[in-house]
């Protein structure tokens, strides 16, 4: 075989360098394609959560669930897990996307957010328990007010239950942080501890822990990468913060007073469009409240409105005689039924999110280690 000449050597060198450049271009194109697919997936899934404009839907159409209702919150968590699964696919198919500068700096921040999200999941599961106690009070009032004929004794029972119900619904408002609500919320469950934890964040939280401060800490350094480019880590971090913020707004948690009204989501990026619309709508609901606190769950808000009407009836029962509140009693009973059917499923979804986040954190650490 003839020896390699200098000309041949320089030609092979140029060919090798060209192949490297082509390979880099192919990898970059693949990254861009995966990022575009991920953004599209997030945009489409969150668009499913937007209220559908249908003033008079046909009677045979499926029930539409209002924003912040129990069923809507369950769907929100399904959307989150779908986005997280897609994020995992991007992560495993091309780990270099998160390991090279400047994205490598976002990884520790995301891992820290996950730990905070685990605490929030724990708080929300216990917050749902406090909603269940409120539901029991509503059921007592409904049973008492359904008695026929209605007696003074039945009305007094209803009044006591309604008084406790309204006090629980407004605990944060009345005590500047909610000692009444906190006593329930501090009975933290142990589902997080049984999961094996995540290097912190599972199990109990301290008495000084605050859901609102936790959300503030999660958003503190949530800024888009330079140049306005999206990255899988930034998108997933934003999605996680938005979902946790929504849960804290909807469910009474330990010290949710002072919750942020606006989230730093990039309106100009297509993946965030629907998420921004949803967060703005929830922000408007928060502004209607005297204080920014948890408990915006749609069923809880309706329960408060009905509770006030039934309390007014109970207080004036002897004077007003048989004022008709049957419609309000029926509606309150219907809300209790929805809570009975939906709250356990909501807790189960939050637990699933908790365990998914524990797993996701382990996977990110594994990818960065390698």
mmCIF file of C-alpha atoms in Angstrom:
data_model
loop_
_atom_site.group_PDB
_atom_site.id
_atom_site.type_symbol
_atom_site.label_atom_id
_atom_site.label_comp_id
_atom_site.label_asym_id
_atom_site.label_seq_id
_atom_site.Cartn_x
_atom_site.Cartn_y
_atom_site.Cartn_z
ATOM 1 C CA UNK A 1 0.000 0.000 0.000
ATOM 2 C CA UNK A 2 1.368 3.429 -0.929
ATOM 3 C CA UNK A 3 2.402 5.674 1.968
ATOM 4 C CA UNK A 4 0.095 8.563 2.874
ATOM 5 C CA UNK A 5 1.416 11.704 1.271
ATOM 6 C CA UNK A 6 1.297 15.123 2.931
ATOM 7 C CA UNK A 7 -1.468 16.126 0.526
ATOM 8 C CA UNK A 8 -3.527 13.040 1.416
ATOM 9 C CA UNK A 9 -2.942 13.689 5.154
ATOM 10 C CA UNK A 10 -4.200 17.270 4.956
ATOM 11 C CA UNK A 11 -7.200 16.099 2.887
ATOM 12 C CA UNK A 12 -8.121 13.427 5.496
ATOM 13 C CA UNK A 13 -7.789 16.030 8.248
ATOM 14 C CA UNK A 14 -10.140 18.406 6.440
ATOM 15 C CA UNK A 15 -12.610 15.547 5.842
ATOM 16 C CA UNK A 16 -12.522 14.575 9.524
ATOM 17 C CA UNK A 17 -13.139 18.169 10.614
ATOM 18 C CA UNK A 18 -15.986 18.508 8.117
ATOM 19 C CA UNK A 19 -17.592 15.298 9.433
ATOM 20 C CA UNK A 20 -17.336 16.692 12.976
ATOM 21 C CA UNK A 21 -19.047 19.917 11.891
ATOM 22 C CA UNK A 22 -21.772 17.965 10.065
ATOM 23 C CA UNK A 23 -22.255 15.788 13.167
ATOM 24 C CA UNK A 24 -22.556 18.889 15.366
ATOM 25 C CA UNK A 25 -25.059 20.421 12.940
ATOM 26 C CA UNK A 26 -27.141 17.227 12.975
ATOM 27 C CA UNK A 27 -27.099 17.137 16.789
ATOM 28 C CA UNK A 28 -28.064 20.801 16.961
ATOM 29 C CA UNK A 29 -30.918 20.260 14.506
ATOM 30 C CA UNK A 30 -32.101 17.307 16.578
ATOM 31 C CA UNK A 31 -31.998 19.441 19.739
ATOM 32 C CA UNK A 32 -34.012 22.203 18.071
ATOM 33 C CA UNK A 33 -36.550 19.687 16.784
ATOM 34 C CA UNK A 34 -36.958 18.075 20.211
ATOM 35 C CA UNK A 35 -37.276 21.479 21.863
ATOM 36 C CA UNK A 36 -39.923 22.520 19.352
ATOM 37 C CA UNK A 37 -41.864 19.291 19.928
ATOM 38 C CA UNK A 38 -41.661 19.766 23.705
ATOM 39 C CA UNK A 39 -42.901 23.366 23.485
ATOM 40 C CA UNK A 40 -45.761 22.263 21.259
ATOM 41 C CA UNK A 41 -46.691 19.483 23.687
ATOM 42 C CA UNK A 42 -46.773 21.889 26.669
ATOM 43 C CA UNK A 43 -48.805 24.450 24.700
ATOM 44 C CA UNK A 44 -51.379 21.880 23.549
ATOM 45 C CA UNK A 45 -51.816 20.260 26.963
ATOM 46 C CA UNK A 46 -52.330 23.569 28.782
ATOM 47 C CA UNK A 47 -54.729 24.743 26.061
ATOM 48 C CA UNK A 48 -56.960 21.813 27.109
ATOM 49 C CA UNK A 49 -57.362 23.515 30.516
ATOM 50 C CA UNK A 50 -58.697 26.781 29.087
ATOM 51 C CA UNK A 51 -62.463 27.327 29.480
ATOM 52 C CA UNK A 52 -64.216 26.453 26.227
ATOM 53 C CA UNK A 53 -66.546 29.215 24.977
ATOM 54 C CA UNK A 54 -69.856 27.370 24.622
ATOM 55 C CA UNK A 55 -72.777 29.400 26.000
ATOM 56 C CA UNK A 56 -75.339 26.678 25.364
ATOM 57 C CA UNK A 57 -73.673 23.256 25.003
ATOM 58 C CA UNK A 58 -75.881 20.383 23.826
ATOM 59 C CA UNK A 59 -77.399 18.285 26.582
ATOM 60 C CA UNK A 60 -75.445 15.187 25.573
ATOM 61 C CA UNK A 61 -72.032 16.942 25.694
ATOM 62 C CA UNK A 62 -69.614 16.042 28.540
ATOM 63 C CA UNK A 63 -69.737 18.305 31.590
ATOM 64 C CA UNK A 64 -67.298 21.208 31.444
ATOM 65 C CA UNK A 65 -65.389 21.793 34.656
ATOM 66 C CA UNK A 66 -64.828 25.399 35.775
ATOM 67 C CA UNK A 67 -61.284 26.619 36.447
ATOM 68 C CA UNK A 68 -60.189 25.707 40.011
ATOM 69 C CA UNK A 69 -62.928 23.091 40.434
ATOM 70 C CA UNK A 70 -61.855 19.720 41.864
ATOM 71 C CA UNK A 71 -62.127 17.974 38.480
ATOM 72 C CA UNK A 72 -60.203 20.791 36.752
ATOM 73 C CA UNK A 73 -57.408 20.561 39.357
ATOM 74 C CA UNK A 74 -57.152 16.809 38.741
ATOM 75 C CA UNK A 75 -56.849 17.493 35.014
ATOM 76 C CA UNK A 76 -54.167 20.127 35.729
ATOM 77 C CA UNK A 77 -52.109 17.488 37.549
ATOM 78 C CA UNK A 78 -52.607 15.051 34.649
ATOM 79 C CA UNK A 79 -51.315 17.750 32.288
ATOM 80 C CA UNK A 80 -48.308 18.342 34.565
ATOM 81 C CA UNK A 81 -47.407 14.639 34.605
ATOM 82 C CA UNK A 82 -47.792 14.473 30.819
ATOM 83 C CA UNK A 83 -45.388 17.423 30.407
ATOM 84 C CA UNK A 84 -42.990 15.876 32.924
ATOM 85 C CA UNK A 85 -43.012 12.613 30.994
ATOM 86 C CA UNK A 86 -42.227 14.470 27.764
ATOM 87 C CA UNK A 87 -39.430 16.344 29.552
ATOM 88 C CA UNK A 88 -37.991 13.003 30.666
ATOM 89 C CA UNK A 89 -37.936 11.850 27.007
ATOM 90 C CA UNK A 90 -35.991 14.962 25.972
ATOM 91 C CA UNK A 91 -33.622 14.487 28.895
ATOM 92 C CA UNK A 92 -32.794 10.843 28.153
ATOM 93 C CA UNK A 93 -32.562 11.187 24.361
ATOM 94 C CA UNK A 94 -30.051 14.020 24.534
ATOM 95 C CA UNK A 95 -28.549 14.585 28.005
ATOM 96 C CA UNK A 96 -26.062 17.123 26.658
ATOM 97 C CA UNK A 97 -28.912 19.636 26.426
ATOM 98 C CA UNK A 98 -28.746 20.199 30.171
ATOM 99 C CA UNK A 99 -25.075 19.493 30.833
ATOM 100 C CA UNK A 100 -23.442 22.185 28.699
ATOM 101 C CA UNK A 101 -23.197 25.918 29.499
ATOM 102 C CA UNK A 102 -25.217 28.010 30.102
ATOM 103 C CA UNK A 103 -27.977 25.448 30.796
ATOM 104 C CA UNK A 104 -25.868 23.532 33.316
ATOM 105 C CA UNK A 105 -26.399 26.427 35.768
ATOM 106 C CA UNK A 106 -30.173 25.906 35.630
ATOM 107 C CA UNK A 107 -29.914 22.321 36.888
ATOM 108 C CA UNK A 108 -29.137 23.036 40.593
ATOM 109 C CA UNK A 109 -31.943 25.621 40.629
ATOM 110 C CA UNK A 110 -34.392 23.085 39.235
ATOM 111 C CA UNK A 111 -33.351 20.453 41.776
ATOM 112 C CA UNK A 112 -33.949 22.981 44.554
ATOM 113 C CA UNK A 113 -37.396 23.819 43.122
ATOM 114 C CA UNK A 114 -38.307 20.140 43.107
ATOM 115 C CA UNK A 115 -37.495 19.865 46.839
ATOM 116 C CA UNK A 116 -39.732 22.882 47.511
ATOM 117 C CA UNK A 117 -42.473 21.392 45.318
ATOM 118 C CA UNK A 118 -42.362 18.207 47.421
ATOM 119 C CA UNK A 119 -43.100 20.277 50.547
ATOM 120 C CA UNK A 120 -45.986 21.946 48.742
ATOM 121 C CA UNK A 121 -47.426 18.573 47.698
ATOM 122 C CA UNK A 122 -47.330 17.481 51.353
ATOM 123 C CA UNK A 123 -49.080 20.696 52.421
ATOM 124 C CA UNK A 124 -51.742 20.353 49.712
ATOM 125 C CA UNK A 125 -52.566 16.742 50.647
ATOM 126 C CA UNK A 126 -53.176 17.901 54.209
ATOM 127 C CA UNK A 127 -55.019 20.978 52.990
ATOM 128 C CA UNK A 128 -57.451 18.656 51.216
ATOM 129 C CA UNK A 129 -58.033 16.962 54.592
ATOM 130 C CA UNK A 130 -59.096 20.337 56.010
ATOM 131 C CA UNK A 131 -61.494 20.780 53.061
ATOM 132 C CA UNK A 132 -62.994 17.407 53.948
ATOM 133 C CA UNK A 133 -63.653 18.641 57.487
ATOM 134 C CA UNK A 134 -65.415 21.685 56.025
ATOM 135 C CA UNK A 135 -67.443 19.305 53.831
ATOM 136 C CA UNK A 136 -68.559 17.387 56.949
ATOM 137 C CA UNK A 137 -69.817 20.652 58.513
ATOM 138 C CA UNK A 138 -71.788 21.419 55.344
ATOM 139 C CA UNK A 139 -73.319 17.912 55.441
ATOM 140 C CA UNK A 140 -74.451 18.447 59.057
ATOM 141 C CA UNK A 141 -76.129 21.733 58.055
ATOM 142 C CA UNK A 142 -77.796 20.130 55.025
ATOM 143 C CA UNK A 143 -79.147 17.188 57.070
ATOM 144 C CA UNK A 144 -80.532 19.584 59.703
ATOM 145 C CA UNK A 145 -82.188 21.904 57.174
ATOM 146 C CA UNK A 146 -83.786 19.017 55.255
ATOM 147 C CA UNK A 147 -85.893 18.050 58.280
ATOM 148 C CA UNK A 148 -89.641 18.398 57.758
ATOM 149 C CA UNK A 149 -91.212 20.104 59.468
ATOM 150 C CA UNK A 150 -88.246 22.308 60.289
ATOM 151 C CA UNK A 151 -87.875 22.773 64.048
ATOM 152 C CA UNK A 152 -85.978 25.270 66.175
ATOM 153 C CA UNK A 153 -83.627 22.464 67.244
ATOM 154 C CA UNK A 154 -82.758 21.540 63.638
ATOM 155 C CA UNK A 155 -82.128 25.176 62.753
ATOM 156 C CA UNK A 156 -79.865 25.600 65.801
ATOM 157 C CA UNK A 157 -77.824 22.537 64.726
ATOM 158 C CA UNK A 158 -77.528 23.957 61.224
ATOM 159 C CA UNK A 159 -76.517 27.356 62.588
ATOM 160 C CA UNK A 160 -73.728 25.890 64.732
ATOM 161 C CA UNK A 161 -72.374 23.878 61.771
ATOM 162 C CA UNK A 162 -72.625 26.864 59.420
ATOM 163 C CA UNK A 163 -70.815 29.098 61.935
ATOM 164 C CA UNK A 164 -67.915 26.633 62.112
ATOM 165 C CA UNK A 165 -67.957 26.213 58.316
ATOM 166 C CA UNK A 166 -67.744 29.968 57.619
ATOM 167 C CA UNK A 167 -65.037 30.415 60.279
ATOM 168 C CA UNK A 168 -62.967 27.629 58.658
ATOM 169 C CA UNK A 169 -63.448 29.058 55.165
ATOM 170 C CA UNK A 170 -62.235 32.466 56.351
ATOM 171 C CA UNK A 171 -59.566 31.365 58.822
ATOM 172 C CA UNK A 172 -56.691 33.051 56.955
ATOM 173 C CA UNK A 173 -58.737 36.212 56.474
ATOM 174 C CA UNK A 174 -59.676 36.531 60.118
ATOM 175 C CA UNK A 175 -56.361 35.683 61.752
ATOM 176 C CA UNK A 176 -53.797 37.083 59.333
ATOM 177 C CA UNK A 177 -52.317 33.697 58.511
ATOM 178 C CA UNK A 178 -54.821 31.250 59.792
ATOM 179 C CA UNK A 179 -54.378 29.786 63.264
ATOM 180 C CA UNK A 180 -57.715 28.022 62.832
ATOM 181 C CA UNK A 181 -56.750 26.605 59.494
ATOM 182 C CA UNK A 182 -53.201 25.895 60.535
ATOM 183 C CA UNK A 183 -54.277 23.632 63.390
ATOM 184 C CA UNK A 184 -55.771 21.335 60.778
ATOM 185 C CA UNK A 185 -53.042 21.744 58.207
ATOM 186 C CA UNK A 186 -50.229 20.967 60.647
ATOM 187 C CA UNK A 187 -51.446 17.404 61.070
ATOM 188 C CA UNK A 188 -49.073 16.472 58.238
ATOM 189 C CA UNK A 189 -49.439 13.057 56.707
ATOM 190 C CA UNK A 190 -46.500 10.702 56.408
ATOM 191 C CA UNK A 191 -46.867 9.720 52.756
ATOM 192 C CA UNK A 192 -43.755 11.725 51.874
ATOM 193 C CA UNK A 193 -41.647 10.086 54.540
ATOM 194 C CA UNK A 194 -42.679 6.608 53.418
ATOM 195 C CA UNK A 195 -41.538 7.394 49.894
ATOM 196 C CA UNK A 196 -37.940 7.469 51.041
ATOM 197 C CA UNK A 197 -37.705 11.218 50.727
ATOM 198 C CA UNK A 198 -35.579 13.073 48.238
ATOM 199 C CA UNK A 199 -32.652 14.338 50.229
ATOM 200 C CA UNK A 200 -35.091 16.580 52.068
ATOM 201 C CA UNK A 201 -38.540 17.930 51.374
ATOM 202 C CA UNK A 202 -40.526 14.793 52.200
ATOM 203 C CA UNK A 203 -42.511 14.182 55.386
ATOM 204 C CA UNK A 204 -43.320 16.928 57.864
ATOM 205 C CA UNK A 205 -42.673 20.628 57.538
ATOM 206 C CA UNK A 206 -41.952 22.979 60.437
ATOM 207 C CA UNK A 207 -44.497 25.234 62.119
ATOM 208 C CA UNK A 208 -42.772 28.256 60.560
ATOM 209 C CA UNK A 209 -43.088 26.840 57.048
ATOM 210 C CA UNK A 210 -45.123 28.978 54.648
ATOM 211 C CA UNK A 211 -46.616 27.882 51.321
ATOM 212 C CA UNK A 212 -46.590 31.488 50.066
ATOM 213 C CA UNK A 213 -42.897 31.964 50.905
ATOM 214 C CA UNK A 214 -42.110 28.648 49.272
ATOM 215 C CA UNK A 215 -43.689 29.803 46.005
ATOM 216 C CA UNK A 216 -41.807 33.118 46.234
ATOM 217 C CA UNK A 217 -38.525 31.214 46.639
ATOM 218 C CA UNK A 218 -39.360 29.029 43.612
ATOM 219 C CA UNK A 219 -39.947 32.097 41.409
ATOM 220 C CA UNK A 220 -36.999 34.153 42.736
ATOM 221 C CA UNK A 221 -34.537 33.110 40.001
ATOM 222 C CA UNK A 222 -37.009 31.873 37.395
ATOM 223 C CA UNK A 223 -35.773 33.889 34.434
ATOM 224 C CA UNK A 224 -35.646 32.980 30.761
ATOM 225 C CA UNK A 225 -32.191 32.130 29.358
ATOM 226 C CA UNK A 226 -30.326 34.963 27.642
ATOM 227 C CA UNK A 227 -31.423 35.785 24.137
ATOM 228 C CA UNK A 228 -34.986 34.750 24.901
ATOM 229 C CA UNK A 229 -34.258 31.170 23.894
ATOM 230 C CA UNK A 230 -36.375 28.505 25.539
ATOM 231 C CA UNK A 231 -34.744 25.494 27.147
ATOM 232 C CA UNK A 232 -36.348 22.244 28.359
ATOM 233 C CA UNK A 233 -35.180 22.896 31.938
ATOM 234 C CA UNK A 234 -36.529 26.460 32.000
ATOM 235 C CA UNK A 235 -39.870 25.384 30.491
ATOM 236 C CA UNK A 236 -40.302 22.480 32.921
ATOM 237 C CA UNK A 237 -39.323 24.661 35.883
ATOM 238 C CA UNK A 238 -41.917 27.254 34.837
ATOM 239 C CA UNK A 239 -44.605 24.587 34.429
ATOM 240 C CA UNK A 240 -43.801 23.151 37.865
ATOM 241 C CA UNK A 241 -43.979 26.583 39.543
ATOM 242 C CA UNK A 242 -47.272 27.411 37.805
ATOM 243 C CA UNK A 243 -48.871 24.118 38.900
ATOM 244 C CA UNK A 244 -47.675 24.432 42.518
ATOM 245 C CA UNK A 245 -48.841 28.068 42.664
ATOM 246 C CA UNK A 246 -52.277 27.025 41.398
ATOM 247 C CA UNK A 247 -52.561 24.261 44.020
ATOM 248 C CA UNK A 248 -51.646 26.661 46.835
ATOM 249 C CA UNK A 249 -54.201 29.188 45.532
ATOM 250 C CA UNK A 250 -56.943 26.546 45.318
ATOM 251 C CA UNK A 251 -56.387 24.482 48.469
ATOM 252 C CA UNK A 252 -55.982 25.944 51.995
ATOM 253 C CA UNK A 253 -52.361 25.311 52.956
ATOM 254 C CA UNK A 254 -50.218 26.290 55.914
ATOM 255 C CA UNK A 255 -49.768 30.067 55.678
ATOM 256 C CA UNK A 256 -50.779 30.692 52.086
ATOM 257 C CA UNK A 257 -51.480 34.330 52.997
ATOM 258 C CA UNK A 258 -49.589 36.771 50.771
ATOM 259 C CA UNK A 259 -49.428 34.444 47.775
ATOM 260 C CA UNK A 260 -48.071 36.051 44.596
ATOM 261 C CA UNK A 261 -50.791 37.324 42.263
ATOM 262 C CA UNK A 262 -48.628 37.273 39.126
ATOM 263 C CA UNK A 263 -46.141 34.655 37.941
ATOM 264 C CA UNK A 264 -43.051 35.503 35.865
ATOM 265 C CA UNK A 265 -44.116 33.535 32.788
ATOM 266 C CA UNK A 266 -42.926 34.666 29.318
ATOM 267 C CA UNK A 267 -46.068 35.757 27.440
ATOM 268 C CA UNK A 268 -44.190 35.954 24.143
ATOM 269 C CA UNK A 269 -43.232 32.262 24.090
ATOM 270 C CA UNK A 270 -45.770 29.978 22.452
ATOM 271 C CA UNK A 271 -45.521 27.210 25.050
ATOM 272 C CA UNK A 272 -46.549 29.643 27.803
ATOM 273 C CA UNK A 273 -49.547 31.259 26.112
ATOM 274 C CA UNK A 274 -52.292 29.088 27.654
ATOM 275 C CA UNK A 275 -50.508 28.867 31.032
ATOM 276 C CA UNK A 276 -50.330 32.683 31.177
ATOM 277 C CA UNK A 277 -54.061 32.982 30.385
ATOM 278 C CA UNK A 278 -54.913 30.516 33.165
ATOM 279 C CA UNK A 279 -52.635 32.191 35.721
ATOM 280 C CA UNK A 280 -54.082 35.634 34.881
ATOM 281 C CA UNK A 281 -57.592 34.313 35.407
ATOM 282 C CA UNK A 282 -56.635 32.829 38.794
ATOM 283 C CA UNK A 283 -54.893 36.109 39.689
ATOM 284 C CA UNK A 284 -58.177 37.939 39.078
ATOM 285 C CA UNK A 285 -59.948 35.530 41.441
ATOM 286 C CA UNK A 286 -57.282 36.201 44.073
ATOM 287 C CA UNK A 287 -57.790 39.955 43.772
ATOM 288 C CA UNK A 288 -61.499 39.535 44.521
ATOM 289 C CA UNK A 289 -60.613 38.082 47.922
ATOM 290 C CA UNK A 290 -59.932 40.520 50.776
ATOM 291 C CA UNK A 291 -56.580 38.809 51.342
ATOM 292 C CA UNK A 292 -54.509 36.674 49.009
ATOM 293 C CA UNK A 293 -54.940 33.299 50.646
ATOM 294 C CA UNK A 294 -55.623 29.688 49.752
ATOM 295 C CA UNK A 295 -59.120 28.352 49.327
ATOM 296 C CA UNK A 296 -60.114 29.506 45.843
ATOM 297 C CA UNK A 297 -61.319 26.008 44.966
ATOM 298 C CA UNK A 298 -64.528 26.569 42.999
ATOM 299 C CA UNK A 299 -66.601 24.314 45.251
ATOM 300 C CA UNK A 300 -65.331 26.116 48.374
ATOM 301 C CA UNK A 301 -66.254 29.523 46.963
ATOM 302 C CA UNK A 302 -69.777 28.335 46.154
ATOM 303 C CA UNK A 303 -70.016 26.739 49.605
ATOM 304 C CA UNK A 304 -69.140 30.071 51.233
ATOM 305 C CA UNK A 305 -71.796 31.941 49.229
ATOM 306 C CA UNK A 306 -74.460 29.377 50.115
ATOM 307 C CA UNK A 307 -73.283 29.184 53.735
ATOM 308 C CA UNK A 308 -73.820 32.935 54.171
ATOM 309 C CA UNK A 309 -77.333 32.695 52.721
ATOM 310 C CA UNK A 310 -78.260 29.711 54.924
ATOM 311 C CA UNK A 311 -76.753 31.386 58.013
ATOM 312 C CA UNK A 312 -78.871 34.463 57.339
ATOM 313 C CA UNK A 313 -81.937 32.203 57.105
ATOM 314 C CA UNK A 314 -81.005 30.366 60.338
ATOM 315 C CA UNK A 315 -80.520 33.601 62.284
ATOM 316 C CA UNK A 316 -83.914 34.964 61.215
ATOM 317 C CA UNK A 317 -85.820 31.674 61.344
ATOM 318 C CA UNK A 318 -88.181 32.609 64.183
ATOM 319 C CA UNK A 319 -89.072 35.905 62.549
ATOM 320 C CA UNK A 320 -89.258 34.965 58.877
ATOM 321 C CA UNK A 321 -91.100 31.688 59.330
ATOM 322 C CA UNK A 322 -90.811 29.264 56.453
ATOM 323 C CA UNK A 323 -88.601 31.292 54.080
ATOM 324 C CA UNK A 324 -87.786 29.014 51.170
ATOM 325 C CA UNK A 325 -84.102 28.003 51.036
ATOM 326 C CA UNK A 326 -84.694 24.567 49.506
ATOM 327 C CA UNK A 327 -82.762 25.484 46.354
ATOM 328 C CA UNK A 328 -79.716 26.534 48.421
ATOM 329 C CA UNK A 329 -79.889 23.348 50.516
ATOM 330 C CA UNK A 330 -80.060 21.211 47.357
ATOM 331 C CA UNK A 331 -77.078 23.054 45.833
ATOM 332 C CA UNK A 332 -75.061 22.689 49.055
ATOM 333 C CA UNK A 333 -75.849 18.961 49.064
ATOM 334 C CA UNK A 334 -74.670 18.720 45.449
ATOM 335 C CA UNK A 335 -71.353 20.423 46.328
ATOM 336 C CA UNK A 336 -70.870 17.960 49.203
ATOM 337 C CA UNK A 337 -71.475 15.094 46.770
ATOM 338 C CA UNK A 338 -68.843 16.464 44.345
ATOM 339 C CA UNK A 339 -66.358 16.827 47.184
ATOM 340 C CA UNK A 340 -67.081 13.294 48.414
ATOM 341 C CA UNK A 341 -66.465 11.928 44.921
ATOM 342 C CA UNK A 342 -63.524 14.146 43.963
ATOM 343 C CA UNK A 343 -61.324 15.018 46.942
ATOM 344 C CA UNK A 344 -59.861 11.558 47.449
ATOM 345 C CA UNK A 345 -58.946 11.393 43.760
ATOM 346 C CA UNK A 346 -57.338 14.836 44.002
ATOM 347 C CA UNK A 347 -55.212 13.716 46.955
ATOM 348 C CA UNK A 348 -54.191 10.610 45.032
ATOM 349 C CA UNK A 349 -53.109 12.724 42.047
ATOM 350 C CA UNK A 350 -51.028 15.007 44.284
ATOM 351 C CA UNK A 351 -49.312 11.947 45.791
ATOM 352 C CA UNK A 352 -48.571 10.674 42.261
ATOM 353 C CA UNK A 353 -47.017 14.041 41.402
ATOM 354 C CA UNK A 354 -44.946 13.857 44.617
ATOM 355 C CA UNK A 355 -43.507 10.446 43.707
ATOM 356 C CA UNK A 356 -42.965 11.487 40.076
ATOM 357 C CA UNK A 357 -40.959 14.508 41.266
ATOM 358 C CA UNK A 358 -38.833 12.313 43.560
ATOM 359 C CA UNK A 359 -38.088 10.050 40.589
ATOM 360 C CA UNK A 360 -37.429 12.990 38.262
ATOM 361 C CA UNK A 361 -34.926 14.496 40.704
ATOM 362 C CA UNK A 362 -33.041 11.182 40.890
ATOM 363 C CA UNK A 363 -32.976 10.946 37.079
ATOM 364 C CA UNK A 364 -31.630 14.491 36.665
ATOM 365 C CA UNK A 365 -28.897 13.805 39.221
ATOM 366 C CA UNK A 366 -28.012 10.592 37.400
ATOM 367 C CA UNK A 367 -27.775 12.348 34.025
ATOM 368 C CA UNK A 368 -25.592 15.153 35.423
ATOM 369 C CA UNK A 369 -23.329 12.662 37.206
ATOM 370 C CA UNK A 370 -22.627 10.871 33.928
#
